[in-house]
mmCIF file with all atom_site columns, C-alpha atoms in Angstrom:
data_model
loop_
_atom_site.group_PDB
_atom_site.id
_atom_site.type_symbol
_atom_site.label_atom_id
_atom_site.label_alt_id
_atom_site.label_comp_id
_atom_site.label_asym_id
_atom_site.label_entity_id
_atom_site.label_seq_id
_atom_site.pdbx_PDB_ins_code
_atom_site.Cartn_x
_atom_site.Cartn_y
_atom_site.Cartn_z
_atom_site.occupancy
_atom_site.B_iso_or_equiv
_atom_site.pdbx_formal_charge
_atom_site.auth_seq_id
_atom_site.auth_comp_id
_atom_site.auth_asym_id
_atom_site.auth_atom_id
_atom_site.pdbx_PDB_model_num
ATOM 1   C CA . MET A 1 1   ? -16.883 -3.102 -14.527 1.00 0.00 ? 1   MET A CA 1
ATOM 2   C CA . SER A 1 2   ? -14.175 -1.964 -16.533 1.00 0.00 ? 2   SER A CA 1
ATOM 3   C CA . VAL A 1 3   ? -13.769 0.848  -18.738 1.00 0.00 ? 3   VAL A CA 1
ATOM 4   C CA . ALA A 1 4   ? -14.396 -0.716 -21.974 1.00 0.00 ? 4   ALA A CA 1
ATOM 5   C CA . ALA A 1 5   ? -17.701 -1.937 -20.881 1.00 0.00 ? 5   ALA A CA 1
ATOM 6   C CA . LYS A 1 6   ? -18.750 1.504  -19.091 1.00 0.00 ? 6   LYS A CA 1
ATOM 7   C CA . ALA A 1 7   ? -18.309 2.722  -22.694 1.00 0.00 ? 7   ALA A CA 1
ATOM 8   C CA . GLU A 1 8   ? -20.548 0.434  -23.929 1.00 0.00 ? 8   GLU A CA 1
ATOM 9   C CA . LYS A 1 9   ? -23.114 1.349  -21.946 1.00 0.00 ? 9   LYS A CA 1
ATOM 10  C CA . GLY A 1 10  ? -22.885 5.099  -23.519 1.00 0.00 ? 10  GLY A CA 1
ATOM 11  C CA . MET A 1 11  ? -20.020 6.878  -21.307 1.00 0.00 ? 11  MET A CA 1
ATOM 12  C CA . SER A 1 12  ? -18.560 9.534  -23.576 1.00 0.00 ? 12  SER A CA 1
ATOM 13  C CA . ASP A 1 13  ? -15.294 10.619 -23.648 1.00 0.00 ? 13  ASP A CA 1
ATOM 14  C CA . ALA A 1 14  ? -16.172 13.214 -21.442 1.00 0.00 ? 14  ALA A CA 1
ATOM 15  C CA . GLU A 1 15  ? -17.537 11.534 -18.964 1.00 0.00 ? 15  GLU A CA 1
ATOM 16  C CA . VAL A 1 16  ? -14.552 8.900  -19.543 1.00 0.00 ? 16  VAL A CA 1
ATOM 17  C CA . VAL A 1 17  ? -12.391 12.103 -18.247 1.00 0.00 ? 17  VAL A CA 1
ATOM 18  C CA . GLU A 1 18  ? -14.452 13.320 -15.615 1.00 0.00 ? 18  GLU A CA 1
ATOM 19  C CA . ALA A 1 19  ? -14.684 9.934  -13.919 1.00 0.00 ? 19  ALA A CA 1
ATOM 20  C CA . TYR A 1 20  ? -11.117 10.265 -14.101 1.00 0.00 ? 20  TYR A CA 1
ATOM 21  C CA . LEU A 1 21  ? -10.691 13.701 -12.296 1.00 0.00 ? 21  LEU A CA 1
ATOM 22  C CA . THR A 1 22  ? -13.353 12.664 -10.051 1.00 0.00 ? 22  THR A CA 1
ATOM 23  C CA . ALA A 1 23  ? -11.255 9.662  -8.931  1.00 0.00 ? 23  ALA A CA 1
ATOM 24  C CA . SER A 1 24  ? -8.059  11.484 -8.914  1.00 0.00 ? 24  SER A CA 1
ATOM 25  C CA . MET A 1 25  ? -9.144  14.366 -6.476  1.00 0.00 ? 25  MET A CA 1
ATOM 26  C CA . ILE A 1 26  ? -10.575 11.589 -3.790  1.00 0.00 ? 26  ILE A CA 1
ATOM 27  C CA . PRO A 1 27  ? -7.266  10.887 -4.240  1.00 0.00 ? 27  PRO A CA 1
ATOM 28  C CA . ASP A 1 28  ? -8.148  7.202  -5.293  1.00 0.00 ? 28  ASP A CA 1
ATOM 29  C CA . PRO A 1 29  ? -4.998  7.130  -7.684  1.00 0.00 ? 29  PRO A CA 1
ATOM 30  C CA . GLU A 1 30  ? -5.984  3.364  -8.000  1.00 0.00 ? 30  GLU A CA 1
ATOM 31  C CA . ALA A 1 31  ? -9.651  4.134  -9.194  1.00 0.00 ? 31  ALA A CA 1
ATOM 32  C CA . ALA A 1 32  ? -8.082  6.562  -11.310 1.00 0.00 ? 32  ALA A CA 1
ATOM 33  C CA . ALA A 1 33  ? -5.834  4.128  -13.208 1.00 0.00 ? 33  ALA A CA 1
ATOM 34  C CA . ALA A 1 34  ? -9.065  2.455  -14.288 1.00 0.00 ? 34  ALA A CA 1
ATOM 35  C CA . TYR A 1 35  ? -9.597  5.423  -17.000 1.00 0.00 ? 35  TYR A CA 1
ATOM 36  C CA . MET A 1 36  ? -6.342  4.554  -18.495 1.00 0.00 ? 36  MET A CA 1
ATOM 37  C CA . LYS A 1 37  ? -4.947  2.505  -20.890 1.00 0.00 ? 37  LYS A CA 1
ATOM 38  C CA . PRO A 1 38  ? -1.534  1.178  -19.139 1.00 0.00 ? 38  PRO A CA 1
ATOM 39  C CA . GLY A 1 39  ? 1.595   3.072  -19.411 1.00 0.00 ? 39  GLY A CA 1
ATOM 40  C CA . THR A 1 40  ? -0.212  5.962  -20.510 1.00 0.00 ? 40  THR A CA 1
ATOM 41  C CA . ILE A 1 41  ? 2.087   9.039  -20.295 1.00 0.00 ? 41  ILE A CA 1
ATOM 42  C CA . ILE A 1 42  ? 0.884   12.240 -17.832 1.00 0.00 ? 42  ILE A CA 1
ATOM 43  C CA . THR A 1 43  ? 2.852   15.092 -18.540 1.00 0.00 ? 43  THR A CA 1
ATOM 44  C CA . PHE A 1 44  ? 2.093   17.239 -15.422 1.00 0.00 ? 44  PHE A CA 1
ATOM 45  C CA . THR A 1 45  ? 3.507   20.942 -14.383 1.00 0.00 ? 45  THR A CA 1
ATOM 46  C CA . GLY A 1 46  ? 6.884   22.147 -15.560 1.00 0.00 ? 46  GLY A CA 1
ATOM 47  C CA . GLY A 1 47  ? 7.349   18.789 -17.771 1.00 0.00 ? 47  GLY A CA 1
ATOM 48  C CA . ARG A 1 48  ? 7.733   16.015 -15.071 1.00 0.00 ? 48  ARG A CA 1
ATOM 49  C CA . GLU A 1 49  ? 6.153   12.893 -16.456 1.00 0.00 ? 49  GLU A CA 1
ATOM 50  C CA . PHE A 1 50  ? 4.795   10.165 -15.103 1.00 0.00 ? 50  PHE A CA 1
ATOM 51  C CA . ASP A 1 51  ? 3.281   6.613  -16.038 1.00 0.00 ? 51  ASP A CA 1
ATOM 52  C CA . HIS A 1 52  ? 0.442   6.206  -13.172 1.00 0.00 ? 52  HIS A CA 1
ATOM 53  C CA . PRO A 1 53  ? -2.014  8.487  -11.675 1.00 0.00 ? 53  PRO A CA 1
ATOM 54  C CA . ARG A 1 54  ? -0.039  8.180  -8.394  1.00 0.00 ? 54  ARG A CA 1
ATOM 55  C CA . GLY A 1 55  ? 2.789   10.335 -9.889  1.00 0.00 ? 55  GLY A CA 1
ATOM 56  C CA . PRO A 1 56  ? 0.924   13.064 -9.565  1.00 0.00 ? 56  PRO A CA 1
ATOM 57  C CA . THR A 1 57  ? -0.760  12.450 -6.730  1.00 0.00 ? 57  THR A CA 1
ATOM 58  C CA . GLY A 1 58  ? 2.630   11.859 -4.688  1.00 0.00 ? 58  GLY A CA 1
ATOM 59  C CA . PHE A 1 59  ? 3.775   15.191 -6.670  1.00 0.00 ? 59  PHE A CA 1
ATOM 60  C CA . ASN A 1 60  ? 0.664   17.199 -5.240  1.00 0.00 ? 60  ASN A CA 1
ATOM 61  C CA . ALA A 1 61  ? 1.204   16.136 -1.731  1.00 0.00 ? 61  ALA A CA 1
ATOM 62  C CA . ARG A 1 62  ? 4.442   18.023 -1.572  1.00 0.00 ? 62  ARG A CA 1
ATOM 63  C CA . ARG A 1 63  ? 2.735   21.121 -2.807  1.00 0.00 ? 63  ARG A CA 1
ATOM 64  C CA . TYR A 1 64  ? -0.812  20.626 -1.403  1.00 0.00 ? 64  TYR A CA 1
ATOM 65  C CA . ARG A 1 65  ? -2.701  20.118 2.227   1.00 0.00 ? 65  ARG A CA 1
ATOM 66  C CA . TRP A 1 66  ? -5.265  19.189 -0.469  1.00 0.00 ? 66  TRP A CA 1
ATOM 67  C CA . VAL A 1 67  ? -6.597  20.213 -3.661  1.00 0.00 ? 67  VAL A CA 1
ATOM 68  C CA . LYS A 1 68  ? -9.935  19.721 -5.557  1.00 0.00 ? 68  LYS A CA 1
ATOM 69  C CA . LYS A 1 69  ? -10.887 21.305 -9.110  1.00 0.00 ? 69  LYS A CA 1
ATOM 70  C CA . LYS A 1 70  ? -13.478 22.998 -10.062 1.00 0.00 ? 70  LYS A CA 1
ATOM 71  C CA . MET A 1 71  ? -14.485 21.550 -13.518 1.00 0.00 ? 71  MET A CA 1
ATOM 72  C CA . ASP A 1 72  ? -16.177 24.708 -15.154 1.00 0.00 ? 72  ASP A CA 1
ATOM 73  C CA . ARG A 1 73  ? -16.536 23.199 -18.770 1.00 0.00 ? 73  ARG A CA 1
ATOM 74  C CA . PHE A 1 74  ? -15.181 20.309 -21.107 1.00 0.00 ? 74  PHE A CA 1
ATOM 75  C CA . ASP A 1 75  ? -14.417 21.257 -24.414 1.00 0.00 ? 75  ASP A CA 1
ATOM 76  C CA . VAL A 1 76  ? -14.738 18.119 -26.808 1.00 0.00 ? 76  VAL A CA 1
ATOM 77  C CA . CYS A 1 77  ? -12.820 17.520 -30.147 1.00 0.00 ? 77  CYS A CA 1
ATOM 78  C CA . PRO A 1 78  ? -13.565 14.513 -31.965 1.00 0.00 ? 78  PRO A CA 1
ATOM 79  C CA . GLY A 1 79  ? -11.283 12.749 -34.567 1.00 0.00 ? 79  GLY A CA 1
ATOM 80  C CA . ALA A 1 80  ? -11.575 10.050 -36.704 1.00 0.00 ? 80  ALA A CA 1
ATOM 81  C CA . GLU A 1 81  ? -9.430  7.799  -34.103 1.00 0.00 ? 81  GLU A CA 1
ATOM 82  C CA . GLU A 1 82  ? -9.306  9.608  -31.218 1.00 0.00 ? 82  GLU A CA 1
ATOM 83  C CA . THR A 1 83  ? -10.904 12.116 -29.256 1.00 0.00 ? 83  THR A CA 1
ATOM 84  C CA . VAL A 1 84  ? -9.331  14.739 -27.524 1.00 0.00 ? 84  VAL A CA 1
ATOM 85  C CA . VAL A 1 85  ? -10.982 16.448 -24.390 1.00 0.00 ? 85  VAL A CA 1
ATOM 86  C CA . TYR A 1 86  ? -9.979  19.359 -22.251 1.00 0.00 ? 86  TYR A CA 1
ATOM 87  C CA . SER A 1 87  ? -10.751 20.073 -18.694 1.00 0.00 ? 87  SER A CA 1
ATOM 88  C CA . ILE A 1 88  ? -10.706 23.731 -18.303 1.00 0.00 ? 88  ILE A CA 1
ATOM 89  C CA . GLY A 1 89  ? -11.779 25.129 -14.368 1.00 0.00 ? 89  GLY A CA 1
ATOM 90  C CA . THR A 1 90  ? -9.805  26.265 -11.357 1.00 0.00 ? 90  THR A CA 1
ATOM 91  C CA . LEU A 1 91  ? -8.142  24.654 -8.323  1.00 0.00 ? 91  LEU A CA 1
ATOM 92  C CA . TYR A 1 92  ? -8.996  25.294 -4.528  1.00 0.00 ? 92  TYR A CA 1
ATOM 93  C CA . GLY A 1 93  ? -7.772  24.124 -1.837  1.00 0.00 ? 93  GLY A CA 1
ATOM 94  C CA . GLU A 1 94  ? -4.848  24.835 0.855   1.00 0.00 ? 94  GLU A CA 1
ATOM 95  C CA . TRP A 1 95  ? -1.235  24.948 0.493   1.00 0.00 ? 95  TRP A CA 1
ATOM 96  C CA . ILE A 1 96  ? 1.291   22.598 2.394   1.00 0.00 ? 96  ILE A CA 1
ATOM 97  C CA . ASP A 1 97  ? 1.339   25.518 5.352   1.00 0.00 ? 97  ASP A CA 1
ATOM 98  C CA . GLY A 1 98  ? -2.748  25.370 5.219   1.00 0.00 ? 98  GLY A CA 1
ATOM 99  C CA . THR A 1 99  ? -3.145  28.654 3.658   1.00 0.00 ? 99  THR A CA 1
ATOM 100 C CA . PRO A 1 100 ? -6.807  28.636 1.708   1.00 0.00 ? 100 PRO A CA 1
ATOM 101 C CA . PHE A 1 101 ? -6.408  29.142 -1.971  1.00 0.00 ? 101 PHE A CA 1
ATOM 102 C CA . GLU A 1 102 ? -9.221  29.536 -4.375  1.00 0.00 ? 102 GLU A CA 1
ATOM 103 C CA . GLY A 1 103 ? -9.511  30.478 -8.717  1.00 0.00 ? 103 GLY A CA 1
ATOM 104 C CA . ASN A 1 104 ? -6.348  29.075 -9.595  1.00 0.00 ? 104 ASN A CA 1
ATOM 105 C CA . ARG A 1 105 ? -6.589  28.393 -13.115 1.00 0.00 ? 105 ARG A CA 1
ATOM 106 C CA . TYR A 1 106 ? -6.041  24.526 -14.937 1.00 0.00 ? 106 TYR A CA 1
ATOM 107 C CA . VAL A 1 107 ? -6.307  23.211 -18.139 1.00 0.00 ? 107 VAL A CA 1
ATOM 108 C CA . ASP A 1 108 ? -5.769  19.398 -18.513 1.00 0.00 ? 108 ASP A CA 1
ATOM 109 C CA . ARG A 1 109 ? -5.604  18.146 -22.066 1.00 0.00 ? 109 ARG A CA 1
ATOM 110 C CA . PHE A 1 110 ? -6.625  14.240 -22.457 1.00 0.00 ? 110 PHE A CA 1
ATOM 111 C CA . VAL A 1 111 ? -6.469  12.237 -25.784 1.00 0.00 ? 111 VAL A CA 1
ATOM 112 C CA . VAL A 1 112 ? -9.507  9.154  -25.279 1.00 0.00 ? 112 VAL A CA 1
ATOM 113 C CA . ARG A 1 113 ? -9.277  6.129  -27.563 1.00 0.00 ? 113 ARG A CA 1
ATOM 114 C CA . GLY A 1 114 ? -11.487 3.154  -27.457 1.00 0.00 ? 114 GLY A CA 1
ATOM 115 C CA . GLY A 1 115 ? -13.009 4.696  -23.769 1.00 0.00 ? 115 GLY A CA 1
ATOM 116 C CA . GLN A 1 116 ? -9.540  4.907  -22.248 1.00 0.00 ? 116 GLN A CA 1
ATOM 117 C CA . ILE A 1 117 ? -7.325  7.910  -21.913 1.00 0.00 ? 117 ILE A CA 1
ATOM 118 C CA . VAL A 1 118 ? -3.951  7.240  -23.632 1.00 0.00 ? 118 VAL A CA 1
ATOM 119 C CA . LYS A 1 119 ? -2.710  10.979 -22.744 1.00 0.00 ? 119 LYS A CA 1
ATOM 120 C CA . MET A 1 120 ? -2.732  13.397 -20.053 1.00 0.00 ? 120 MET A CA 1
ATOM 121 C CA . ASP A 1 121 ? -1.271  17.076 -20.313 1.00 0.00 ? 121 ASP A CA 1
ATOM 122 C CA . VAL A 1 122 ? -1.685  19.160 -17.075 1.00 0.00 ? 122 VAL A CA 1
ATOM 123 C CA . TRP A 1 123 ? -1.246  23.123 -16.881 1.00 0.00 ? 123 TRP A CA 1
ATOM 124 C CA . ASN A 1 124 ? -1.865  25.410 -14.099 1.00 0.00 ? 124 ASN A CA 1
ATOM 125 C CA . ASP A 1 125 ? -0.956  28.761 -12.622 1.00 0.00 ? 125 ASP A CA 1
ATOM 126 C CA . SER A 1 126 ? 0.307   26.947 -9.074  1.00 0.00 ? 126 SER A CA 1
ATOM 127 C CA . ALA A 1 127 ? 3.991   27.742 -9.642  1.00 0.00 ? 127 ALA A CA 1
ATOM 128 C CA . GLU A 1 128 ? 3.071   31.924 -10.317 1.00 0.00 ? 128 GLU A CA 1
ATOM 129 C CA . ARG A 1 129 ? 1.331   31.837 -6.995  1.00 0.00 ? 129 ARG A CA 1
ATOM 130 C CA . ILE A 1 130 ? 3.626   30.671 -4.944  1.00 0.00 ? 130 ILE A CA 1
ATOM 131 C CA . LEU A 1 131 ? 6.282   32.558 -6.378  1.00 0.00 ? 131 LEU A CA 1
ATOM 132 C CA . VAL A 1 132 ? 3.776   35.733 -5.649  1.00 0.00 ? 132 VAL A CA 1
ATOM 133 C CA . ARG A 1 133 ? 3.324   33.882 -1.973  1.00 0.00 ? 133 ARG A CA 1
ATOM 134 C CA . MET A 1 134 ? 7.767   34.145 -1.825  1.00 0.00 ? 134 MET A CA 1
ATOM 135 C CA . GLY A 1 135 ? 7.006   37.910 -2.539  1.00 0.00 ? 135 GLY A CA 1
ATOM 136 C CA . ILE A 1 136 ? 8.680   37.251 -6.238  1.00 0.00 ? 136 ILE A CA 1
ATOM 137 C CA . GLU A 1 137 ? 7.099   39.112 -8.811  1.00 0.00 ? 137 GLU A CA 1
ATOM 138 C CA . VAL A 1 138 ? 6.249   37.771 -11.939 1.00 0.00 ? 138 VAL A CA 1
#
């Protein structure tokens, strides 16, 4: 079923974002892409830009053995033509060396238009945590 068909059945913009994040955590970047307008730019941590969910998935594979999101809340800001949805929570998982972690704060900002994600921005504390693990105080 297409994203548009799901939206017609009452899928809210926050539900579109949650479905995208759930698919991306599997990770199944192709399923996640179904919730995005083709060509959507994902601005990831450090200003890295990707045009498909497989970009962040590949980047994360070099940083984490595995990573998941504990989605604490969704803040929804409706507008005339689009909705901005913030997903706020923490990351948990294992660093690439197998060391477990949890409580790593994240904020994802999505712009949703017509039942599809058209922009995504990602921030989290992973870089700072890596610096601390390396003995570099921040």
